[in-house]
mmCIF file of C-alpha atoms in Angstrom:
data_model
loop_
_atom_site.group_PDB
_atom_site.id
_atom_site.type_symbol
_atom_site.label_atom_id
_atom_site.label_comp_id
_atom_site.label_asym_id
_atom_site.label_seq_id
_atom_site.Cartn_x
_atom_site.Cartn_y
_atom_site.Cartn_z
ATOM 1 C CA ALA A 1 -5.500 1.667 -19.643
ATOM 2 C CA GLN A 2 -5.394 0.045 -16.747
ATOM 3 C CA LYS A 3 -1.685 -0.960 -15.462
ATOM 4 C CA ILE A 4 -2.843 -3.601 -12.806
ATOM 5 C CA THR A 5 -5.742 -5.626 -13.342
ATOM 6 C CA GLN A 6 -6.954 -7.927 -10.893
ATOM 7 C CA THR A 7 -10.108 -9.785 -12.461
ATOM 8 C CA GLN A 8 -11.194 -11.171 -9.420
ATOM 9 C CA PRO A 9 -13.519 -9.015 -7.196
ATOM 10 C CA GLY A 10 -14.288 -11.820 -4.885
ATOM 11 C CA MET A 11 -13.647 -15.220 -4.082
ATOM 12 C CA PHE A 12 -14.278 -18.081 -1.674
ATOM 13 C CA VAL A 13 -11.982 -21.059 -1.113
ATOM 14 C CA GLN A 14 -12.611 -23.727 1.529
ATOM 15 C CA GLU A 15 -10.163 -23.540 4.452
ATOM 16 C CA LYS A 16 -6.879 -25.878 3.578
ATOM 17 C CA GLU A 17 -7.297 -25.445 0.176
ATOM 18 C CA ALA A 18 -4.824 -23.556 -2.135
ATOM 19 C CA VAL A 19 -5.764 -20.062 -3.227
ATOM 20 C CA THR A 20 -4.474 -18.301 -7.052
ATOM 21 C CA LEU A 21 -5.279 -14.704 -7.046
ATOM 22 C CA ASP A 22 -4.606 -13.257 -10.167
ATOM 23 C CA CYS A 23 -2.533 -10.314 -11.265
ATOM 24 C CA THR A 24 -1.529 -8.661 -15.017
ATOM 25 C CA TYR A 25 0.384 -6.231 -15.447
ATOM 26 C CA ASP A 26 1.073 -3.760 -18.072
ATOM 27 C CA THR A 27 4.180 -1.614 -18.529
ATOM 28 C CA SER A 28 6.780 -0.756 -21.528
ATOM 29 C CA ASP A 29 9.776 -0.494 -18.512
ATOM 30 C CA PRO A 30 12.154 -3.344 -18.451
ATOM 31 C CA SER A 31 13.128 -2.878 -14.715
ATOM 32 C CA TYR A 32 10.150 -3.104 -12.747
ATOM 33 C CA GLY A 33 8.857 -4.420 -9.324
ATOM 34 C CA LEU A 34 5.823 -6.396 -8.693
ATOM 35 C CA PHE A 35 4.115 -6.484 -4.918
ATOM 36 C CA TRP A 36 1.474 -8.381 -2.928
ATOM 37 C CA TYR A 37 -0.206 -6.868 0.119
ATOM 38 C CA LYS A 38 -2.867 -8.181 2.398
ATOM 39 C CA GLN A 39 -5.506 -6.040 4.060
ATOM 40 C CA PRO A 40 -7.556 -7.782 6.866
ATOM 41 C CA SER A 41 -10.846 -5.981 7.794
ATOM 42 C CA SER A 42 -8.474 -4.148 10.638
ATOM 43 C CA GLY A 43 -7.148 -1.752 7.958
ATOM 44 C CA GLU A 44 -3.569 -2.345 8.170
ATOM 45 C CA MET A 45 -1.885 -2.957 4.467
ATOM 46 C CA ILE A 46 0.774 -5.885 5.286
ATOM 47 C CA PHE A 47 3.455 -6.385 2.779
ATOM 48 C CA LEU A 48 3.335 -10.192 1.562
ATOM 49 C CA ILE A 49 5.908 -10.578 -1.122
ATOM 50 C CA TYR A 50 8.272 -9.038 -3.929
ATOM 51 C CA GLN A 51 9.005 -10.024 -7.223
ATOM 52 C CA GLY A 52 11.689 -8.143 -9.105
ATOM 53 C CA SER A 53 11.520 -7.882 -13.305
ATOM 54 C CA TYR A 54 14.946 -9.389 -13.561
ATOM 55 C CA ASP A 55 14.769 -12.083 -11.061
ATOM 56 C CA GLN A 56 15.051 -15.786 -12.392
ATOM 57 C CA GLN A 57 13.084 -17.398 -10.058
ATOM 58 C CA ASN A 58 9.573 -17.015 -8.519
ATOM 59 C CA ALA A 59 9.732 -15.408 -5.021
ATOM 60 C CA THR A 60 8.208 -17.380 -2.108
ATOM 61 C CA GLU A 61 7.626 -16.336 1.429
ATOM 62 C CA GLY A 62 6.349 -19.234 3.441
ATOM 63 C CA ARG A 63 3.070 -20.267 2.685
ATOM 64 C CA TYR A 64 3.103 -17.557 -0.012
ATOM 65 C CA SER A 65 4.190 -17.961 -3.591
ATOM 66 C CA LEU A 66 4.565 -15.694 -6.516
ATOM 67 C CA ASN A 67 3.841 -17.062 -10.182
ATOM 68 C CA PHE A 68 5.894 -15.292 -12.485
ATOM 69 C CA GLN A 69 5.077 -15.337 -16.043
ATOM 70 C CA LYS A 70 7.233 -12.517 -17.944
ATOM 71 C CA ALA A 71 6.030 -12.889 -21.147
ATOM 72 C CA ARG A 72 2.292 -13.065 -20.278
ATOM 73 C CA LYS A 73 2.707 -10.188 -17.784
ATOM 74 C CA SER A 74 1.139 -11.879 -15.367
ATOM 75 C CA ALA A 75 2.410 -12.114 -11.255
ATOM 76 C CA ASN A 76 -0.393 -14.349 -9.572
ATOM 77 C CA LEU A 77 -0.094 -15.113 -5.675
ATOM 78 C CA VAL A 78 -0.359 -18.728 -4.733
ATOM 79 C CA ILE A 79 -1.253 -19.564 -1.099
ATOM 80 C CA SER A 80 -0.811 -22.620 0.086
ATOM 81 C CA ALA A 81 -2.918 -24.232 2.776
ATOM 82 C CA SER A 82 -5.324 -21.690 3.310
ATOM 83 C CA GLN A 83 -6.717 -20.592 6.861
ATOM 84 C CA LEU A 84 -9.086 -18.547 8.241
ATOM 85 C CA GLY A 85 -6.981 -15.758 9.016
ATOM 86 C CA ASP A 86 -6.156 -15.450 5.296
ATOM 87 C CA SER A 87 -9.680 -13.719 4.834
ATOM 88 C CA ALA A 88 -8.966 -10.025 3.677
ATOM 89 C CA MET A 89 -8.439 -8.062 0.730
ATOM 90 C CA TYR A 90 -5.615 -8.513 -1.133
ATOM 91 C CA PHE A 91 -4.039 -5.805 -3.508
ATOM 92 C CA CYS A 92 -1.161 -6.849 -6.375
ATOM 93 C CA ALA A 93 0.708 -3.581 -7.136
ATOM 94 C CA MET A 94 3.680 -2.267 -9.308
ATOM 95 C CA ARG A 95 6.866 -0.053 -9.342
ATOM 96 C CA GLU A 96 8.539 1.297 -12.578
ATOM 97 C CA GLU A 97 11.631 2.385 -12.834
ATOM 98 C CA ASP A 98 10.818 5.843 -13.964
ATOM 99 C CA SER A 99 8.069 6.363 -11.355
ATOM 100 C CA ASN A 100 9.498 8.770 -8.438
ATOM 101 C CA TYR A 101 8.288 6.095 -5.956
ATOM 102 C CA GLN A 102 5.063 6.035 -6.366
ATOM 103 C CA LEU A 103 3.115 2.319 -6.353
ATOM 104 C CA ILE A 104 0.621 1.908 -8.887
ATOM 105 C CA TRP A 105 -2.255 -0.733 -7.369
ATOM 106 C CA GLY A 106 -4.618 -3.173 -8.577
ATOM 107 C CA ALA A 107 -8.297 -2.756 -7.448
ATOM 108 C CA GLY A 108 -8.309 -5.670 -5.010
ATOM 109 C CA THR A 109 -9.366 -9.305 -4.815
ATOM 110 C CA LYS A 110 -11.622 -9.662 -1.691
ATOM 111 C CA LEU A 111 -10.475 -13.272 -0.405
ATOM 112 C CA ILE A 112 -13.069 -15.175 2.036
ATOM 113 C CA ILE A 113 -12.159 -18.597 3.520
ATOM 114 C CA LYS A 114 -14.834 -20.899 4.424
ATOM 115 C CA PRO A 115 -14.423 -23.375 7.221
ATOM 116 C CA ASP B 1 7.587 -4.301 18.105
ATOM 117 C CA ALA B 2 5.447 -1.752 16.059
ATOM 118 C CA MET B 3 7.627 -0.270 13.396
ATOM 119 C CA VAL B 4 5.162 1.813 11.817
ATOM 120 C CA ILE B 5 2.498 3.918 14.369
ATOM 121 C CA GLN B 6 -0.312 6.013 13.544
ATOM 122 C CA ASN B 7 -2.362 8.047 16.211
ATOM 123 C CA PRO B 8 -5.275 8.092 16.619
ATOM 124 C CA ARG B 9 -6.323 5.013 15.115
ATOM 125 C CA TYR B 10 -9.928 6.328 15.062
ATOM 126 C CA GLN B 11 -10.632 10.236 14.356
ATOM 127 C CA VAL B 12 -14.119 11.805 14.425
ATOM 128 C CA THR B 13 -14.251 15.368 13.589
ATOM 129 C CA GLN B 14 -17.003 17.961 12.578
ATOM 130 C CA PHE B 15 -17.022 19.517 8.893
ATOM 131 C CA GLY B 16 -14.673 22.168 8.719
ATOM 132 C CA LYS B 17 -12.786 21.757 11.879
ATOM 133 C CA PRO B 18 -8.977 20.989 11.366
ATOM 134 C CA VAL B 19 -7.643 17.922 11.876
ATOM 135 C CA THR B 20 -3.936 16.350 12.345
ATOM 136 C CA LEU B 21 -3.082 12.864 11.945
ATOM 137 C CA SER B 22 0.365 11.537 13.298
ATOM 138 C CA CYS B 23 2.851 8.858 11.837
ATOM 139 C CA SER B 24 5.770 7.881 13.770
ATOM 140 C CA GLN B 25 8.341 5.023 12.556
ATOM 141 C CA THR B 26 11.142 3.445 14.213
ATOM 142 C CA LEU B 27 12.752 2.037 10.948
ATOM 143 C CA ASN B 28 14.588 4.724 10.433
ATOM 144 C CA HIS B 29 13.449 4.743 6.920
ATOM 145 C CA ASN B 30 14.301 8.051 4.890
ATOM 146 C CA VAL B 31 10.979 7.796 2.743
ATOM 147 C CA MET B 32 7.595 8.503 4.563
ATOM 148 C CA TYR B 33 4.388 8.256 2.338
ATOM 149 C CA TRP B 34 0.376 9.384 3.203
ATOM 150 C CA TYR B 35 -2.311 7.552 1.402
ATOM 151 C CA GLN B 36 -6.165 8.084 1.361
ATOM 152 C CA GLN B 37 -8.363 5.061 0.981
ATOM 153 C CA LYS B 38 -11.906 4.951 0.730
ATOM 154 C CA SER B 39 -13.975 2.025 1.276
ATOM 155 C CA SER B 40 -12.967 -1.189 -1.133
ATOM 156 C CA GLN B 41 -10.737 1.038 -3.162
ATOM 157 C CA ALA B 42 -7.184 0.650 -3.596
ATOM 158 C CA PRO B 43 -4.678 3.340 -1.466
ATOM 159 C CA LYS B 44 -4.277 6.844 -3.191
ATOM 160 C CA LEU B 45 -1.004 8.597 -2.795
ATOM 161 C CA LEU B 46 -1.252 11.899 -1.502
ATOM 162 C CA PHE B 47 2.110 12.825 -0.888
ATOM 163 C CA HIS B 48 5.737 11.546 0.049
ATOM 164 C CA TYR B 49 8.744 12.997 1.747
ATOM 165 C CA TYR B 50 12.415 11.815 0.814
ATOM 166 C CA ASP B 51 14.080 12.957 3.610
ATOM 167 C CA LYS B 52 12.958 16.960 3.851
ATOM 168 C CA ASP B 53 11.932 16.853 0.560
ATOM 169 C CA PHE B 54 8.182 17.314 0.127
ATOM 170 C CA ASN B 55 6.402 15.481 -2.932
ATOM 171 C CA ASN B 56 2.818 16.514 -3.467
ATOM 172 C CA GLU B 57 0.652 14.417 -6.306
ATOM 173 C CA ALA B 58 -0.591 16.649 -8.458
ATOM 174 C CA ASP B 59 -4.559 15.677 -7.644
ATOM 175 C CA THR B 60 -3.968 16.215 -4.022
ATOM 176 C CA PRO B 61 -6.199 18.745 -2.857
ATOM 177 C CA ASP B 62 -4.901 21.819 -1.237
ATOM 178 C CA ASN B 63 -7.107 20.980 1.753
ATOM 179 C CA PHE B 64 -4.386 18.486 2.821
ATOM 180 C CA GLN B 65 -0.750 19.279 4.007
ATOM 181 C CA SER B 66 1.994 17.518 5.421
ATOM 182 C CA ARG B 67 5.023 18.067 7.970
ATOM 183 C CA ARG B 68 7.776 15.955 8.587
ATOM 184 C CA PRO B 69 10.135 17.755 11.331
ATOM 185 C CA ASN B 70 12.202 14.750 11.903
ATOM 186 C CA THR B 71 13.165 11.621 10.326
ATOM 187 C CA SER B 72 10.766 9.537 12.891
ATOM 188 C CA PHE B 73 7.455 11.817 12.656
ATOM 189 C CA CYS B 74 5.416 12.881 9.630
ATOM 190 C CA PHE B 75 1.601 14.640 10.175
ATOM 191 C CA LEU B 76 -1.364 15.031 7.783
ATOM 192 C CA ASP B 77 -3.155 18.209 8.211
ATOM 193 C CA ILE B 78 -6.508 18.520 6.919
ATOM 194 C CA ARG B 79 -7.551 21.996 6.835
ATOM 195 C CA SER B 80 -11.291 22.056 6.470
ATOM 196 C CA PRO B 81 -12.259 18.496 6.319
ATOM 197 C CA GLY B 82 -15.426 17.988 4.111
ATOM 198 C CA LEU B 83 -17.703 14.787 3.958
ATOM 199 C CA GLY B 84 -15.930 13.615 1.186
ATOM 200 C CA ASP B 85 -12.622 13.593 3.305
ATOM 201 C CA ALA B 86 -14.036 10.327 5.192
ATOM 202 C CA ALA B 87 -11.670 7.823 4.566
ATOM 203 C CA MET B 88 -8.935 5.613 5.936
ATOM 204 C CA TYR B 89 -5.652 7.460 6.054
ATOM 205 C CA LEU B 90 -2.614 5.063 5.782
ATOM 206 C CA CYS B 91 1.271 6.028 6.467
ATOM 207 C CA ALA B 92 3.981 4.259 5.001
ATOM 208 C CA THR B 93 7.613 4.058 5.305
ATOM 209 C CA SER B 94 10.617 2.927 2.839
ATOM 210 C CA ARG B 95 14.065 2.910 2.678
ATOM 211 C CA PRO B 96 15.064 2.444 -0.834
ATOM 212 C CA ARG B 97 17.944 0.648 -2.293
ATOM 213 C CA ASP B 98 16.253 1.363 -6.205
ATOM 214 C CA ARG B 99 13.387 2.528 -6.941
ATOM 215 C CA VAL B 100 12.037 -0.975 -8.006
ATOM 216 C CA THR B 101 12.761 -2.819 -5.103
ATOM 217 C CA ASP B 102 11.621 -0.138 -2.700
ATOM 218 C CA THR B 103 9.248 -2.041 -0.505
ATOM 219 C CA GLN B 104 6.960 0.065 1.636
ATOM 220 C CA TYR B 105 5.534 -0.802 5.078
ATOM 221 C CA PHE B 106 2.556 0.607 6.526
ATOM 222 C CA GLY B 107 1.068 2.031 9.791
ATOM 223 C CA PRO B 108 -2.449 0.271 10.710
ATOM 224 C CA GLY B 109 -3.994 3.403 9.627
ATOM 225 C CA THR B 110 -6.386 6.330 10.885
ATOM 226 C CA ARG B 111 -10.022 5.882 10.205
ATOM 227 C CA LEU B 112 -11.261 9.219 9.903
ATOM 228 C CA THR B 113 -14.808 9.963 10.520
ATOM 229 C CA VAL B 114 -16.511 13.900 9.219
ATOM 230 C CA LEU B 115 -19.584 15.009 10.575
#
């Protein structure tokens, strides 16, 4: 079974609109971390935001926020006021406590911002 | 400012001709990772070093080797590249406080072409 599911292979969004990228996860480990990365066409993987399973509040980093719904096992990334430079591949990833440092990756969502 | 540096950014090699990719970091992180990423896929972990301890993923082909002569540098050696080894190779580093919160920081990647 997929441990990280990103159901949107691709999205088109108008510039300046907010964007929500979906991520659901599956784990029986009570302690885990969730990560979002951005990968532009240049190839570099850029860390955006982190949410811990025990964190009481949703994580925020500038225009990025994480809508963490633990009971639903979802960790959606919200980008406010999208910009052309947000066009990229976005990956959701999870680390479980008993994982020997390995990240479990989703398949990614390709986001294209239209001017 | 560059924190994780990979050289070269683009590498072309011939089928069967050994190739070495390099990664260096200025973050003084004790864990270094090598990933292989094929087009439109999530990265696949090949191996990682925790300090000098080498950890090979079970499905990493023997054709791939790694060296870490010191904290700052890590090398990926592909002994006999095949056409299927053409990919983006990403190096990442982390300084884990614990397994769950450990955030990986990536270099810009090396795009390998095999002729």
